[in-house]
CSV table of C-alpha atoms and ligand atoms in Angstrom, one decimal:
chain,number,residue,atom,x,y,z
A,1,MET,CA,-4.0,-15.9,19.9
A,2,LYS,CA,-3.9,-15.8,16.1
A,3,LEU,CA,-1.9,-13.0,14.6
A,4,ILE,CA,-2.0,-12.0,11.0
A,5,THR,CA,-0.5,-9.5,8.6
A,6,PHE,CA,-3.0,-8.1,6.1
A,7,THR,CA,-3.9,-5.3,3.8
A,8,HIS,CA,-7.0,-3.2,4.4
A,9,LYS,CA,-7.8,-0.2,2.2
A,10,ASN,CA,-4.3,-0.4,0.7
A,11,GLU,CA,-2.7,-0.2,4.2
A,12,GLU,CA,-0.5,-3.0,5.5
A,13,LEU,CA,-1.4,-3.8,9.1
A,14,VAL,CA,-0.9,-6.5,11.7
A,15,GLY,CA,-3.7,-7.7,14.0
A,16,VAL,CA,-5.4,-10.4,16.0
A,17,LEU,CA,-7.9,-12.7,14.3
A,18,VAL,CA,-11.0,-13.2,16.5
A,19,GLY,CA,-13.7,-15.3,14.9
A,20,GLU,CA,-14.8,-13.4,11.8
A,21,SER,CA,-13.2,-10.1,12.9
A,22,VAL,CA,-9.7,-8.7,12.9
A,23,ILE,CA,-8.5,-6.4,15.6
A,24,PRO,CA,-5.9,-4.1,14.0
A,25,LEU,CA,-2.9,-3.2,16.1
A,26,ARG,CA,-2.0,0.0,14.4
A,27,GLN,CA,0.8,0.9,16.8
A,28,PHE,CA,3.0,-1.7,15.1
A,29,ALA,CA,4.5,-1.2,11.7
A,30,SER,CA,5.2,-4.9,11.2
A,31,MET,CA,4.8,-8.3,12.8
A,32,GLU,CA,8.4,-8.2,13.8
A,33,GLU,CA,7.7,-5.0,15.8
A,34,LEU,CA,4.7,-6.7,17.4
A,35,ILE,CA,6.8,-9.8,18.3
A,36,ARG,CA,9.5,-7.6,19.8
A,37,ALA,CA,7.0,-5.7,21.9
A,38,GLY,CA,4.7,-8.5,22.8
A,39,VAL,CA,1.0,-8.6,22.3
A,40,PRO,CA,-0.5,-5.7,24.3
A,41,ALA,CA,-3.0,-6.4,27.1
A,42,ASP,CA,-5.4,-3.8,25.7
A,43,LEU,CA,-6.2,-4.7,22.1
A,44,GLY,CA,-8.4,-1.6,21.5
A,45,ALA,CA,-12.0,-1.4,20.3
A,46,GLU,CA,-11.6,-1.3,16.5
A,47,ARG,CA,-12.9,-4.3,14.6
A,48,ILE,CA,-12.6,-5.0,10.8
A,49,PRO,CA,-14.6,-7.8,9.2
A,50,PHE,CA,-12.3,-10.6,8.0
A,51,THR,CA,-14.1,-10.5,4.7
A,52,GLU,CA,-12.7,-7.0,4.1
A,53,VAL,CA,-9.0,-7.8,4.6
A,54,GLN,CA,-6.5,-9.4,2.2
A,55,LEU,CA,-4.1,-11.8,4.0
A,56,LEU,CA,-0.4,-11.5,3.6
A,57,ALA,CA,2.1,-14.0,5.0
A,58,PRO,CA,2.4,-13.3,8.8
A,59,ILE,CA,6.1,-12.2,8.2
A,60,PRO,CA,6.1,-11.2,4.6
A,61,ARG,CA,9.7,-9.9,4.4
A,62,PRO,CA,11.8,-11.7,7.1
A,63,ALA,CA,14.7,-9.6,8.3
A,64,HIS,CA,17.0,-12.7,8.0
A,65,ASP,CA,17.0,-15.8,6.0
A,66,ILE,CA,14.8,-18.5,7.4
A,67,ILE,CA,16.8,-21.2,9.4
A,68,CYS,CA,15.7,-24.6,8.2
A,69,LEU,CA,16.3,-28.1,9.4
A,70,GLY,CA,16.7,-30.9,6.9
A,71,MET,CA,16.2,-34.5,7.7
A,72,ASN,CA,14.4,-34.0,11.0
A,73,PHE,CA,11.9,-36.8,10.6
A,74,ALA,CA,13.4,-40.4,10.4
A,75,ASP,CA,10.9,-41.5,7.7
A,76,HIS,CA,11.6,-38.5,5.6
A,77,THR,CA,15.4,-39.2,5.9
A,78,LYS,CA,14.8,-42.6,4.5
A,79,GLU,CA,12.9,-41.4,1.4
A,80,ALA,CA,15.5,-38.6,0.9
A,81,ALA,CA,18.3,-41.2,0.9
A,82,ARG,CA,16.5,-43.2,-1.8
A,83,PHE,CA,16.3,-40.1,-4.0
A,84,HIS,CA,19.8,-38.8,-3.4
A,85,PRO,CA,22.2,-40.5,-0.9
A,86,THR,CA,24.3,-37.4,-0.3
A,87,LEU,CA,21.4,-35.7,1.4
A,88,ILE,CA,22.0,-37.8,4.5
A,89,ARG,CA,23.9,-36.9,7.6
A,90,GLU,CA,23.9,-38.8,10.8
A,91,ASN,CA,23.7,-37.7,14.4
A,92,GLN,CA,23.9,-34.0,13.7
A,93,ALA,CA,21.1,-31.6,12.7
A,94,VAL,CA,21.2,-30.4,9.1
A,95,TYR,CA,20.8,-26.6,9.1
A,96,PHE,CA,20.5,-24.5,6.0
A,97,GLY,CA,19.3,-21.0,5.1
A,98,LYS,CA,16.3,-20.2,2.9
A,99,ARG,CA,16.3,-16.7,1.4
A,100,VAL,CA,12.8,-15.1,1.2
A,101,ASP,CA,12.1,-12.3,-1.3
A,102,LEU,CA,8.4,-12.1,-0.3
A,103,ALA,CA,6.7,-14.9,1.6
A,104,VAL,CA,3.6,-16.1,-0.1
A,105,PRO,CA,0.3,-15.9,1.9
A,106,HIS,CA,-2.5,-18.4,2.1
A,107,GLY,CA,-4.1,-18.4,-1.4
A,108,GLY,CA,-1.0,-16.9,-3.1
A,109,ALA,CA,0.7,-18.6,-6.0
A,110,ILE,CA,3.8,-20.8,-6.1
A,111,ASP,CA,5.8,-20.0,-9.4
A,112,SER,CA,6.9,-23.3,-10.9
A,113,HIS,CA,10.0,-21.7,-12.4
A,114,PRO,CA,10.0,-24.0,-15.5
A,115,ASP,CA,13.2,-22.4,-16.8
A,116,VAL,CA,15.1,-23.4,-13.6
A,117,THR,CA,13.5,-26.7,-12.4
A,118,GLN,CA,11.6,-29.8,-13.5
A,119,GLN,CA,11.6,-31.2,-10.0
A,120,LEU,CA,9.4,-28.9,-8.0
A,121,ASP,CA,8.5,-30.3,-4.6
A,122,TYR,CA,6.6,-29.4,-1.4
A,123,GLU,CA,7.5,-29.8,2.3
A,124,ALA,CA,4.9,-29.0,4.9
A,125,GLU,CA,6.6,-27.8,8.1
A,126,ILE,CA,6.0,-26.2,11.5
A,127,ALA,CA,8.1,-23.1,12.0
A,128,VAL,CA,9.0,-21.7,15.4
A,129,ILE,CA,9.1,-17.9,15.8
A,130,ILE,CA,11.7,-16.6,18.2
A,131,GLY,CA,10.2,-14.0,20.6
A,132,ARG,CA,13.3,-12.3,22.1
A,133,ASP,CA,16.9,-12.2,21.2
A,134,ALA,CA,18.4,-15.5,22.2
A,135,ARG,CA,22.0,-16.1,23.1
A,136,HIS,CA,23.4,-18.9,25.2
A,137,VAL,CA,20.0,-20.2,26.0
A,138,LYS,CA,19.8,-23.1,28.5
A,139,ARG,CA,17.4,-26.0,27.8
A,140,GLU,CA,15.1,-25.2,30.7
A,141,ALA,CA,14.7,-21.6,29.4
A,142,VAL,CA,14.1,-22.4,25.7
A,143,LYS,CA,10.3,-22.1,26.0
A,144,ASP,CA,10.5,-18.5,27.2
A,145,TYR,CA,12.1,-17.6,23.9
A,146,ILE,CA,9.3,-19.0,21.7
A,147,PHE,CA,6.8,-16.5,20.5
A,148,GLY,CA,4.7,-18.8,18.4
A,149,TYR,CA,4.3,-21.2,15.5
A,150,THR,CA,3.2,-21.0,11.9
A,151,ILE,CA,3.1,-23.3,8.9
A,152,ILE,CA,5.7,-23.1,6.1
A,153,ASN,CA,5.8,-24.9,2.8
A,154,ASP,CA,9.5,-25.3,2.2
A,155,VAL,CA,9.1,-25.5,-1.5
A,156,SER,CA,12.2,-27.0,-3.2
A,157,ALA,CA,13.7,-27.4,-6.6
A,158,ARG,CA,15.3,-30.9,-6.1
A,159,GLU,CA,17.8,-31.0,-8.9
A,160,VAL,CA,19.0,-27.5,-7.9
A,161,GLN,CA,19.1,-28.5,-4.3
A,162,THR,CA,21.2,-31.7,-5.0
A,163,GLY,CA,23.2,-30.4,-7.9
A,164,HIS,CA,24.9,-27.7,-5.9
A,165,LYS,CA,26.8,-28.6,-2.8
A,166,GLN,CA,24.5,-26.3,-0.7
A,167,TYR,CA,20.7,-26.4,-0.5
A,168,PHE,CA,20.5,-22.6,-0.6
A,169,PHE,CA,19.6,-21.8,-4.2
A,170,GLY,CA,17.2,-24.7,-4.7
A,171,LYS,CA,15.2,-23.6,-1.6
A,172,SER,CA,15.3,-19.9,-2.2
A,173,LEU,CA,13.6,-19.2,-5.6
A,174,ASP,CA,11.0,-16.5,-5.5
A,175,THR,CA,7.6,-17.7,-4.1
A,176,PHE,CA,9.2,-20.8,-2.5
A,177,THR,CA,8.1,-19.8,1.0
A,178,PRO,CA,4.4,-20.0,1.5
A,179,MET,CA,3.8,-19.0,5.1
A,180,GLY,CA,0.7,-18.7,7.3
A,181,PRO,CA,-2.1,-18.3,7.5
A,182,CYS,CA,-1.3,-16.8,10.8
A,183,ILE,CA,1.1,-17.1,13.8
A,184,VAL,CA,-0.4,-18.8,16.7
A,185,THR,CA,1.1,-17.7,20.0
A,186,ALA,CA,2.9,-20.3,22.0
A,187,ASP,CA,0.5,-20.1,25.0
A,188,GLU,CA,-2.1,-21.9,22.9
A,189,PHE,CA,-0.1,-25.1,22.8
A,190,ALA,CA,1.2,-27.5,25.3
A,191,TYR,CA,4.9,-27.6,25.7
A,192,PRO,CA,6.7,-29.3,24.1
A,193,PRO,CA,4.1,-28.9,21.3
A,194,GLU,CA,2.5,-31.9,19.7
A,195,ILE,CA,1.2,-30.5,16.4
A,196,GLY,CA,-0.1,-32.7,13.6
A,197,ILE,CA,1.1,-31.5,10.2
A,198,ARG,CA,-0.4,-32.7,6.9
A,199,CYS,CA,0.0,-31.9,3.2
A,200,PHE,CA,-2.4,-32.6,0.4
A,201,VAL,CA,-1.7,-32.2,-3.4
A,202,ASN,CA,-4.9,-31.8,-5.4
A,203,GLY,CA,-6.8,-33.2,-2.4
A,204,GLU,CA,-4.7,-36.3,-2.1
A,205,LYS,CA,-3.0,-36.7,1.3
A,206,ARG,CA,0.7,-37.0,0.9
A,207,GLN,CA,2.2,-36.1,4.3
A,208,ASP,CA,0.9,-36.8,7.8
A,209,GLY,CA,3.3,-36.2,10.7
A,210,ASN,CA,3.5,-34.8,14.1
A,211,THR,CA,6.0,-32.5,15.8
A,212,ARG,CA,6.6,-35.2,18.4
A,213,GLN,CA,8.5,-37.1,15.7
A,214,TRP,CA,11.1,-34.4,15.4
A,215,ILE,CA,14.6,-36.0,15.7
A,216,PHE,CA,16.0,-32.7,17.0
A,217,ASP,CA,13.4,-30.8,19.0
A,218,ILE,CA,13.1,-27.1,19.8
A,219,GLU,CA,15.4,-27.4,22.8
A,220,ASP,CA,18.1,-29.2,20.9
A,221,VAL,CA,18.0,-26.6,18.1
A,222,ILE,CA,17.8,-23.4,20.1
A,223,THR,CA,20.4,-24.4,22.7
A,224,GLU,CA,22.8,-25.5,19.9
A,225,LEU,CA,22.4,-22.5,17.7
A,226,SER,CA,22.2,-19.9,20.4
A,227,ALA,CA,25.4,-21.1,21.9
A,228,GLY,CA,27.2,-19.6,18.9
A,229,MET,CA,24.9,-17.2,17.1
A,230,THR,CA,22.3,-14.7,18.3
A,231,LEU,CA,18.8,-15.6,17.2
A,232,HIS,CA,17.1,-12.2,17.0
A,233,SER,CA,13.5,-11.7,17.9
A,234,GLY,CA,11.5,-12.5,14.8
A,235,THR,CA,13.8,-15.3,13.7
A,236,ILE,CA,12.0,-18.1,11.9
A,237,ILE,CA,13.2,-21.7,12.3
A,238,SER,CA,11.4,-24.2,10.1
A,239,MET,CA,11.7,-27.5,11.8
A,240,GLY,CA,11.7,-30.0,8.9
A,241,THR,CA,9.2,-32.1,7.0
A,242,PRO,CA,7.7,-35.6,7.5
A,243,ALA,CA,7.8,-38.3,4.8
A,244,GLY,CA,5.6,-38.1,1.8
A,245,VAL,CA,7.3,-35.5,-0.4
A,246,GLY,CA,7.3,-36.0,-4.2
A,247,MET,CA,10.9,-37.0,-4.4
A,248,GLY,CA,10.1,-39.9,-2.0
A,249,MET,CA,7.5,-41.5,-4.3
A,250,THR,CA,8.4,-44.4,-6.6
A,251,PRO,CA,8.9,-43.1,-9.1
A,252,PRO,CA,9.3,-39.5,-7.9
A,253,VAL,CA,6.3,-37.3,-8.8
A,254,PHE,CA,6.9,-33.5,-8.8
A,255,LEU,CA,4.5,-30.6,-8.7
A,256,GLN,CA,3.2,-29.2,-12.0
A,257,SER,CA,1.6,-25.9,-13.0
A,258,GLY,CA,-2.1,-26.3,-12.2
A,259,ASP,CA,-1.6,-28.3,-9.0
A,260,THR,CA,-2.8,-27.1,-5.6
A,261,VAL,CA,-0.9,-27.7,-2.4
A,262,LYS,CA,-2.6,-27.5,0.9
A,263,CYS,CA,-0.6,-27.7,4.2
A,264,GLU,CA,-2.6,-27.9,7.4
A,265,ALA,CA,-1.6,-28.0,11.0
A,266,ASP,CA,-3.6,-28.6,14.2
A,267,GLY,CA,-4.4,-25.4,15.9
A,268,ILE,CA,-2.9,-23.2,13.2
A,269,GLY,CA,-5.0,-23.7,10.1
A,270,THR,CA,-4.5,-24.3,6.5
A,271,LEU,CA,-2.1,-22.8,3.9
A,272,THR,CA,-3.3,-23.5,0.4
A,273,ASN,CA,-1.4,-22.4,-2.7
A,274,PRO,CA,-1.9,-23.0,-6.4
A,275,VAL,CA,1.1,-23.8,-8.5
A,276,ILE,CA,1.4,-21.6,-11.6
B,1,MG,MG1,12.4,-28.5,4.6
């Protein structure tokens, strides 16, 4: 099931995307409420043509910072090491937080922040959405805690990311979290999921990976984190990016105002954003 957040007649709603129609679920004030309650069996009879809605990011204002993995694809780890050796860790997952002011929907603009960065970069990623509060989750139970998946472009200001000891600021500038176009519920994928994820800049393919290449998979991450911290329903975990980002090119090539970045994932859709 494809779930979206959208506006219709100036009202923010969540709903189910079915073909060219949207079924609004007006009983939920937000996607996070819908996630907590679960998708109802009876979706109701109302239909809105998709052409009449404006998409928002599926979780426009996450309650918590997004939990991100760095260096979760071996080939991306190599390119990152070339760009900046201190980015590398061995044998342990790299976790960092990404603050989101307002997640950017499909079609929304990425601000290039020229006063802050000259090294604007993209990272196409699959994000896991937690369905119910997770604490001390055993490996065999992990899949019961996954509500669904979406696409995140983990936009990054590289010299800000590497210049400070923590990634936090360089990952958290306003508009640095394009998300969407929808959340696809976990039942639509095999488990563990094998989802192809690609990124194109101005139509040129830059990244082409698959979630089967994750170094640390969903079970590793959720068992490790939930052993020590509660992952509330609605938590977003962005699982890292494959090789092919701008800092990995020789010489590095960064995003410029006027570029268009398209992230696409099998079974989820495309997330396209202009850089302004
Ligand atoms: Mg990332």
